Coordinates of C-alpha atoms in Angstrom, one line a residue:
Chain A
M1 CA 30.6 -114.3 77.9
Y2 CA 28.9 -115.1 74.8
K3 CA 29.1 -112.9 71.7
V4 CA 26.0 -113.7 69.5
K5 CA 26.1 -112.5 65.9
V6 CA 22.6 -112.3 64.4
Y7 CA 21.8 -111.8 60.7
V8 CA 18.4 -110.8 59.7
T9 CA 17.3 -110.8 56.0
L10 CA 14.1 -110.5 54.4
R11 CA 12.6 -113.9 53.3
E12 CA 13.3 -115.2 49.9
S13 CA 9.7 -114.9 49.1
V14 CA 9.4 -111.2 49.9
L15 CA 10.5 -108.7 47.3
D16 CA 13.3 -106.4 48.7
P17 CA 13.0 -103.0 46.9
Q18 CA 16.1 -101.7 48.6
G19 CA 18.2 -104.6 47.4
K20 CA 16.7 -104.2 43.9
A21 CA 17.7 -100.6 43.8
V22 CA 21.3 -101.4 44.9
M23 CA 21.5 -104.1 42.3
N24 CA 20.5 -101.7 39.6
S25 CA 23.0 -99.2 40.8
L26 CA 25.6 -101.9 40.7
H27 CA 24.6 -102.9 37.2
K28 CA 25.1 -99.1 36.3
M29 CA 28.6 -99.3 37.9
G30 CA 29.3 -102.1 35.4
Q31 CA 29.0 -105.1 37.7
S32 CA 26.8 -106.9 35.4
E33 CA 27.4 -110.4 37.0
V34 CA 25.3 -109.4 40.1
E35 CA 22.2 -111.3 39.9
D36 CA 20.5 -110.4 43.2
V37 CA 21.1 -108.3 46.1
R38 CA 19.4 -108.8 49.6
I39 CA 19.8 -106.1 52.3
G40 CA 19.6 -107.2 55.9
K41 CA 20.6 -106.2 59.4
Y42 CA 23.6 -107.4 61.6
L43 CA 23.2 -107.3 65.3
E44 CA 25.9 -108.3 67.8
L45 CA 24.7 -109.3 71.3
T46 CA 27.0 -109.7 74.4
L47 CA 25.4 -112.2 76.9
Q48 CA 26.4 -113.2 80.3
K49 CA 27.0 -116.9 80.8
G50 CA 24.6 -118.5 83.2
D51 CA 22.3 -121.5 83.9
Y52 CA 20.1 -121.1 80.8
D53 CA 19.6 -122.7 77.5
L54 CA 21.4 -120.3 75.1
D55 CA 19.8 -121.4 71.8
A56 CA 16.3 -121.1 73.2
K57 CA 17.2 -117.8 74.6
I58 CA 18.4 -116.6 71.2
V59 CA 15.5 -118.0 69.3
A60 CA 13.1 -116.2 71.6
M61 CA 14.7 -112.9 71.1
C62 CA 15.1 -113.3 67.5
S63 CA 11.5 -114.4 66.8
K64 CA 9.9 -112.0 69.2
L65 CA 11.7 -108.7 68.6
L66 CA 15.0 -108.8 66.5
S67 CA 13.3 -110.2 63.4
N68 CA 9.7 -110.2 62.3
P69 CA 8.9 -113.8 61.2
V70 CA 6.2 -112.7 58.7
I71 CA 8.8 -111.1 56.4
E72 CA 12.2 -111.8 57.7
D73 CA 14.6 -114.9 58.3
Y74 CA 17.4 -114.8 60.8
R75 CA 20.5 -117.0 61.4
Y76 CA 23.0 -116.5 64.3
E77 CA 26.6 -117.4 65.3
V78 CA 27.8 -117.8 68.8
E79 CA 31.5 -117.0 69.9
E80 CA 32.8 -117.4 73.5
V81 CA 34.7 -114.4 74.5
V82 CA 36.5 -113.4 77.7
A83 CA 34.9 -110.6 79.8
Q84 CA 36.8 -107.4 79.5
Chain B
M1 CA -17.9 -92.3 74.9
K2 CA -14.4 -91.5 75.9
F3 CA -11.3 -92.1 73.6
A4 CA -7.5 -92.4 74.5
V5 CA -4.9 -91.2 72.2
I6 CA -1.9 -93.2 73.0
V7 CA 1.4 -91.1 72.9
F8 CA 4.8 -92.8 72.3
P9 CA 8.1 -91.1 72.1
G10 CA 8.1 -90.2 68.4
S11 CA 4.4 -90.0 67.9
N12 CA 3.6 -87.1 65.7
C13 CA -0.1 -87.4 64.7
D14 CA -1.4 -87.4 68.3
T15 CA -2.4 -83.8 68.2
D16 CA -4.3 -84.3 64.8
M17 CA -6.1 -87.3 66.3
Y18 CA -6.9 -85.5 69.4
H19 CA -8.3 -82.6 67.5
A20 CA -10.4 -84.9 65.1
V21 CA -12.0 -86.5 68.0
K22 CA -12.4 -83.3 70.3
D23 CA -13.3 -80.6 67.9
E24 CA -14.7 -82.4 64.8
L25 CA -16.3 -85.4 66.3
G26 CA -17.2 -83.7 69.7
A27 CA -16.3 -86.7 71.9
D28 CA -14.3 -87.0 75.1
V29 CA -10.7 -87.7 74.6
E30 CA -7.4 -87.7 76.6
Y31 CA -3.7 -88.2 75.7
V32 CA -2.3 -91.4 77.4
W33 CA 1.4 -91.7 77.8
H34 CA 3.0 -95.1 76.8
D35 CA 4.1 -95.9 80.3
E36 CA 0.3 -96.0 81.5
T37 CA -0.8 -99.3 82.9
D38 CA -4.5 -98.8 83.1
L39 CA -6.9 -98.0 80.2
S40 CA -10.1 -99.2 82.0
G41 CA -11.6 -95.9 82.0
F42 CA -11.6 -95.6 78.2
D43 CA -14.2 -96.8 75.6
G44 CA -11.9 -96.5 72.6
I45 CA -8.2 -96.7 71.8
L46 CA -6.5 -94.5 69.1
L47 CA -3.0 -95.3 68.1
P48 CA -1.6 -92.3 66.2
G49 CA 0.8 -92.1 63.5
G50 CA 4.4 -90.9 63.7
F51 CA 7.7 -92.6 64.2
S52 CA 7.6 -94.2 67.7
Y53 CA 11.0 -94.9 69.1
G54 CA 12.5 -93.5 65.9
D55 CA 11.4 -96.5 64.0
Y56 CA 14.4 -98.2 65.4
L57 CA 14.8 -101.9 64.4
R58 CA 11.6 -102.0 62.4
T59 CA 8.6 -99.6 62.4
G60 CA 6.4 -100.4 65.5
A61 CA 8.9 -103.0 66.8
I62 CA 10.0 -101.3 70.0
A63 CA 6.5 -99.9 70.8
Q64 CA 5.1 -103.4 71.2
F65 CA 7.0 -103.8 74.5
S66 CA 5.6 -100.5 75.9
N67 CA 3.8 -100.8 79.3
V68 CA 0.6 -99.7 77.7
M69 CA 0.6 -102.3 75.1
G70 CA -0.6 -105.0 77.5
E71 CA -3.6 -102.8 78.3
I72 CA -4.2 -102.4 74.6
V73 CA -4.4 -106.1 74.0
K74 CA -6.7 -106.4 76.9
A75 CA -9.0 -103.7 75.5
A76 CA -8.9 -105.4 72.1
N77 CA -9.8 -108.8 73.7
A78 CA -12.6 -107.2 75.5
G79 CA -14.1 -106.0 72.2
K80 CA -13.4 -102.2 72.6
P81 CA -12.6 -100.4 69.4
V82 CA -8.9 -100.1 68.8
L83 CA -7.9 -98.0 65.8
G84 CA -4.3 -97.7 64.6
V85 CA -3.3 -95.1 61.9
C86 CA -0.1 -95.2 60.1
N87 CA 2.6 -96.0 62.7
G88 CA -0.3 -97.1 64.8
F89 CA -1.2 -99.9 62.2
Q90 CA 2.5 -100.8 62.1
I91 CA 2.5 -101.2 65.9
L92 CA -0.8 -103.3 65.8
L93 CA 0.9 -105.7 63.3
E94 CA 4.1 -105.9 65.3
T95 CA 2.1 -106.6 68.4
G96 CA 0.2 -109.3 66.5
L97 CA -3.2 -107.9 67.0
L98 CA -3.5 -107.7 63.2
P99 CA -1.8 -110.2 60.7
G100 CA 0.7 -109.3 58.2
A101 CA 3.7 -107.0 58.1
M102 CA 4.9 -103.7 56.5
R103 CA 7.7 -103.4 53.9
R104 CA 9.3 -100.3 52.5
N105 CA 7.3 -98.8 49.8
E106 CA 8.0 -100.2 46.4
S107 CA 9.2 -97.0 45.1
L108 CA 11.4 -96.6 48.1
K109 CA 10.0 -93.1 48.4
F110 CA 8.2 -91.6 51.3
I111 CA 4.7 -90.8 49.9
C112 CA 2.7 -87.9 51.2
Q113 CA -0.5 -87.2 49.1
P114 CA -4.3 -87.6 49.3
E115 CA -5.4 -91.1 48.1
E116 CA -8.7 -92.4 46.7
L117 CA -9.8 -95.3 48.9
V118 CA -12.5 -97.8 48.3
V119 CA -14.6 -99.0 51.3
E120 CA -14.7 -102.7 50.8
N121 CA -16.6 -103.5 53.9
G122 CA -19.2 -100.9 55.1
A123 CA -20.6 -103.2 57.9
T124 CA -17.8 -102.8 60.5
M125 CA -18.0 -100.7 63.7
F126 CA -15.5 -98.4 61.9
T127 CA -17.3 -98.0 58.6
S128 CA -21.1 -98.2 59.2
Q129 CA -21.5 -94.7 58.1
Y130 CA -20.1 -95.5 54.7
E131 CA -21.6 -97.4 51.8
K132 CA -19.7 -100.5 50.6
G133 CA -18.0 -99.5 47.4
E134 CA -17.9 -95.8 48.4
R135 CA -14.8 -93.9 47.3
I136 CA -13.3 -91.5 49.7
I137 CA -10.3 -89.1 49.7
V138 CA -8.0 -89.7 52.7
P139 CA -4.3 -88.6 52.8
V140 CA -1.3 -91.0 53.2
A141 CA 2.1 -90.1 54.6
H142 CA 4.5 -93.0 54.9
G143 CA 7.6 -94.7 53.8
E144 CA 6.8 -98.2 54.9
G145 CA 3.1 -98.9 54.1
N146 CA 3.7 -101.6 51.6
Y147 CA 1.4 -104.2 53.2
Y148 CA 2.5 -107.9 53.0
C149 CA 1.0 -111.2 54.2
D150 CA 1.1 -114.7 52.9
E151 CA -1.2 -116.4 50.6
E152 CA -3.1 -118.3 53.4
T153 CA -3.5 -115.1 55.5
L154 CA -4.7 -113.2 52.5
M155 CA -7.4 -116.0 51.9
L156 CA -8.5 -115.6 55.5
L157 CA -8.7 -111.8 55.3
K158 CA -10.9 -112.2 52.3
E159 CA -13.0 -114.9 53.7
N160 CA -13.8 -113.0 56.9
N161 CA -14.3 -109.6 55.1
Q162 CA -11.3 -108.2 57.1
I163 CA -10.1 -106.0 54.2
V164 CA -11.9 -102.8 55.0
F165 CA -10.1 -100.3 52.7
T166 CA -8.2 -100.6 49.4
Y167 CA -6.4 -98.1 47.4
A168 CA -8.0 -97.1 44.1
N169 CA -4.5 -96.4 42.8
N170 CA -2.0 -98.4 44.7
P171 CA 0.7 -96.0 45.8
N172 CA 3.1 -98.3 47.7
G173 CA 2.9 -101.9 46.4
S174 CA 0.6 -103.4 49.1
V175 CA -0.8 -106.8 48.5
E176 CA -4.3 -106.6 46.9
N177 CA -4.1 -102.8 47.2
I178 CA -4.7 -103.2 50.9
A179 CA -5.0 -99.8 52.8
G180 CA -6.7 -101.1 56.1
I181 CA -7.7 -104.4 57.6
T182 CA -9.5 -105.5 60.8
N183 CA -8.9 -108.3 63.1
K184 CA -11.2 -111.4 62.9
S185 CA -13.7 -110.0 65.5
G186 CA -13.7 -106.7 63.6
N187 CA -13.0 -104.5 66.6
V188 CA -9.3 -103.7 65.7
L189 CA -8.6 -101.6 62.7
G190 CA -5.2 -100.8 61.2
M191 CA -4.8 -98.5 58.1
M192 CA -2.1 -96.5 56.5
P193 CA -4.2 -93.5 55.3
H194 CA -4.9 -90.8 58.0
P195 CA -8.6 -90.4 58.5
E196 CA -7.8 -87.8 61.3
R197 CA -6.2 -85.6 58.6
A198 CA -9.5 -85.6 56.5
V199 CA -12.1 -84.2 59.0
D200 CA -12.8 -80.8 57.6
E201 CA -13.1 -79.3 54.1
L202 CA -10.4 -76.8 55.0
L203 CA -8.1 -79.9 55.1
G204 CA -9.2 -80.9 51.6
S205 CA -11.6 -83.6 52.6
K206 CA -13.7 -84.5 55.5
D207 CA -14.3 -88.2 54.3
G208 CA -12.4 -89.4 57.3
L209 CA -14.9 -88.1 59.8
K210 CA -17.5 -90.7 59.2
L211 CA -15.0 -93.3 60.4
F212 CA -14.9 -91.7 63.8
Q213 CA -18.8 -91.2 63.7
S214 CA -19.1 -94.9 63.0
I215 CA -17.2 -95.8 66.1
V216 CA -19.4 -93.5 68.3
K217 CA -22.6 -94.9 66.6
S218 CA -21.6 -98.5 67.3
W219 CA -20.7 -97.8 70.9
R220 CA -24.1 -96.0 71.5
E221 CA -26.0 -98.9 70.0
N222 CA -24.2 -101.4 72.2
Y223 CA -23.9 -99.4 75.5
V224 CA -26.2 -96.5 75.6
A225 CA -29.3 -98.2 74.0
A226 CA -28.8 -101.3 76.2
T227 CA -29.0 -99.4 79.5

């Protein structure tokens, strides 16, 4: 089995109003060193092994559904795990 | 002319849309469940507002893989009018029938209030009953209506007159005050404001009714006059 960890964030060029609100709140908390906050999503997929191109499959899922390429970027990590 | 109001799990403006078309416009209309695989009997497709699939993942993201979406793409490619309001607009963006994407409102607040819109293009099949530059009052109700597209897309939208409605007082941070856009061929309109909620003076405004009347007029000119 594969465990695929997908991280989705707003693109650098896209303003993140939620992140900005959290940053302001951190500043109020006294954390004045914080320069930027970006909020994203974390998804964990478990895939059966098989005769397929894993990267191509992940890219297809990420670009068509898991992220919206117009405003979001994604990156992923793959871990091999033993089926339970 | 017969309209379909597409109903997804979580749609909540479907009844308003149905009422606007049936009672105020006086046209034929039917609810169509998202699992349907045939829309050939309909002349116009209406995607209502709401929270399809609970807005899971992103607004409109899950709905793009509903059975009915393939039929909606087919209808759009055939030149039939397709109108997406609010969540319907978000679905059209996610499906790729319209360019761009929606972000959270700049204020992070859900905004629910009447808005003054400017009709930027009065020559589309959705706006022929308006004058270019006309100001109309149509309510908005959304948390994610902050329209975004890159510079290149924006240039194309302007070049092709695809920006149909703008906000007089931008409530959500949308690029270029955009409230509604069409696709390049002009038969798919997505807009965040709710014209179906502005069809009677009792509702505070009937400025939205002309949008539906424009669709019928264009359909009559194309199909009734020709036969």
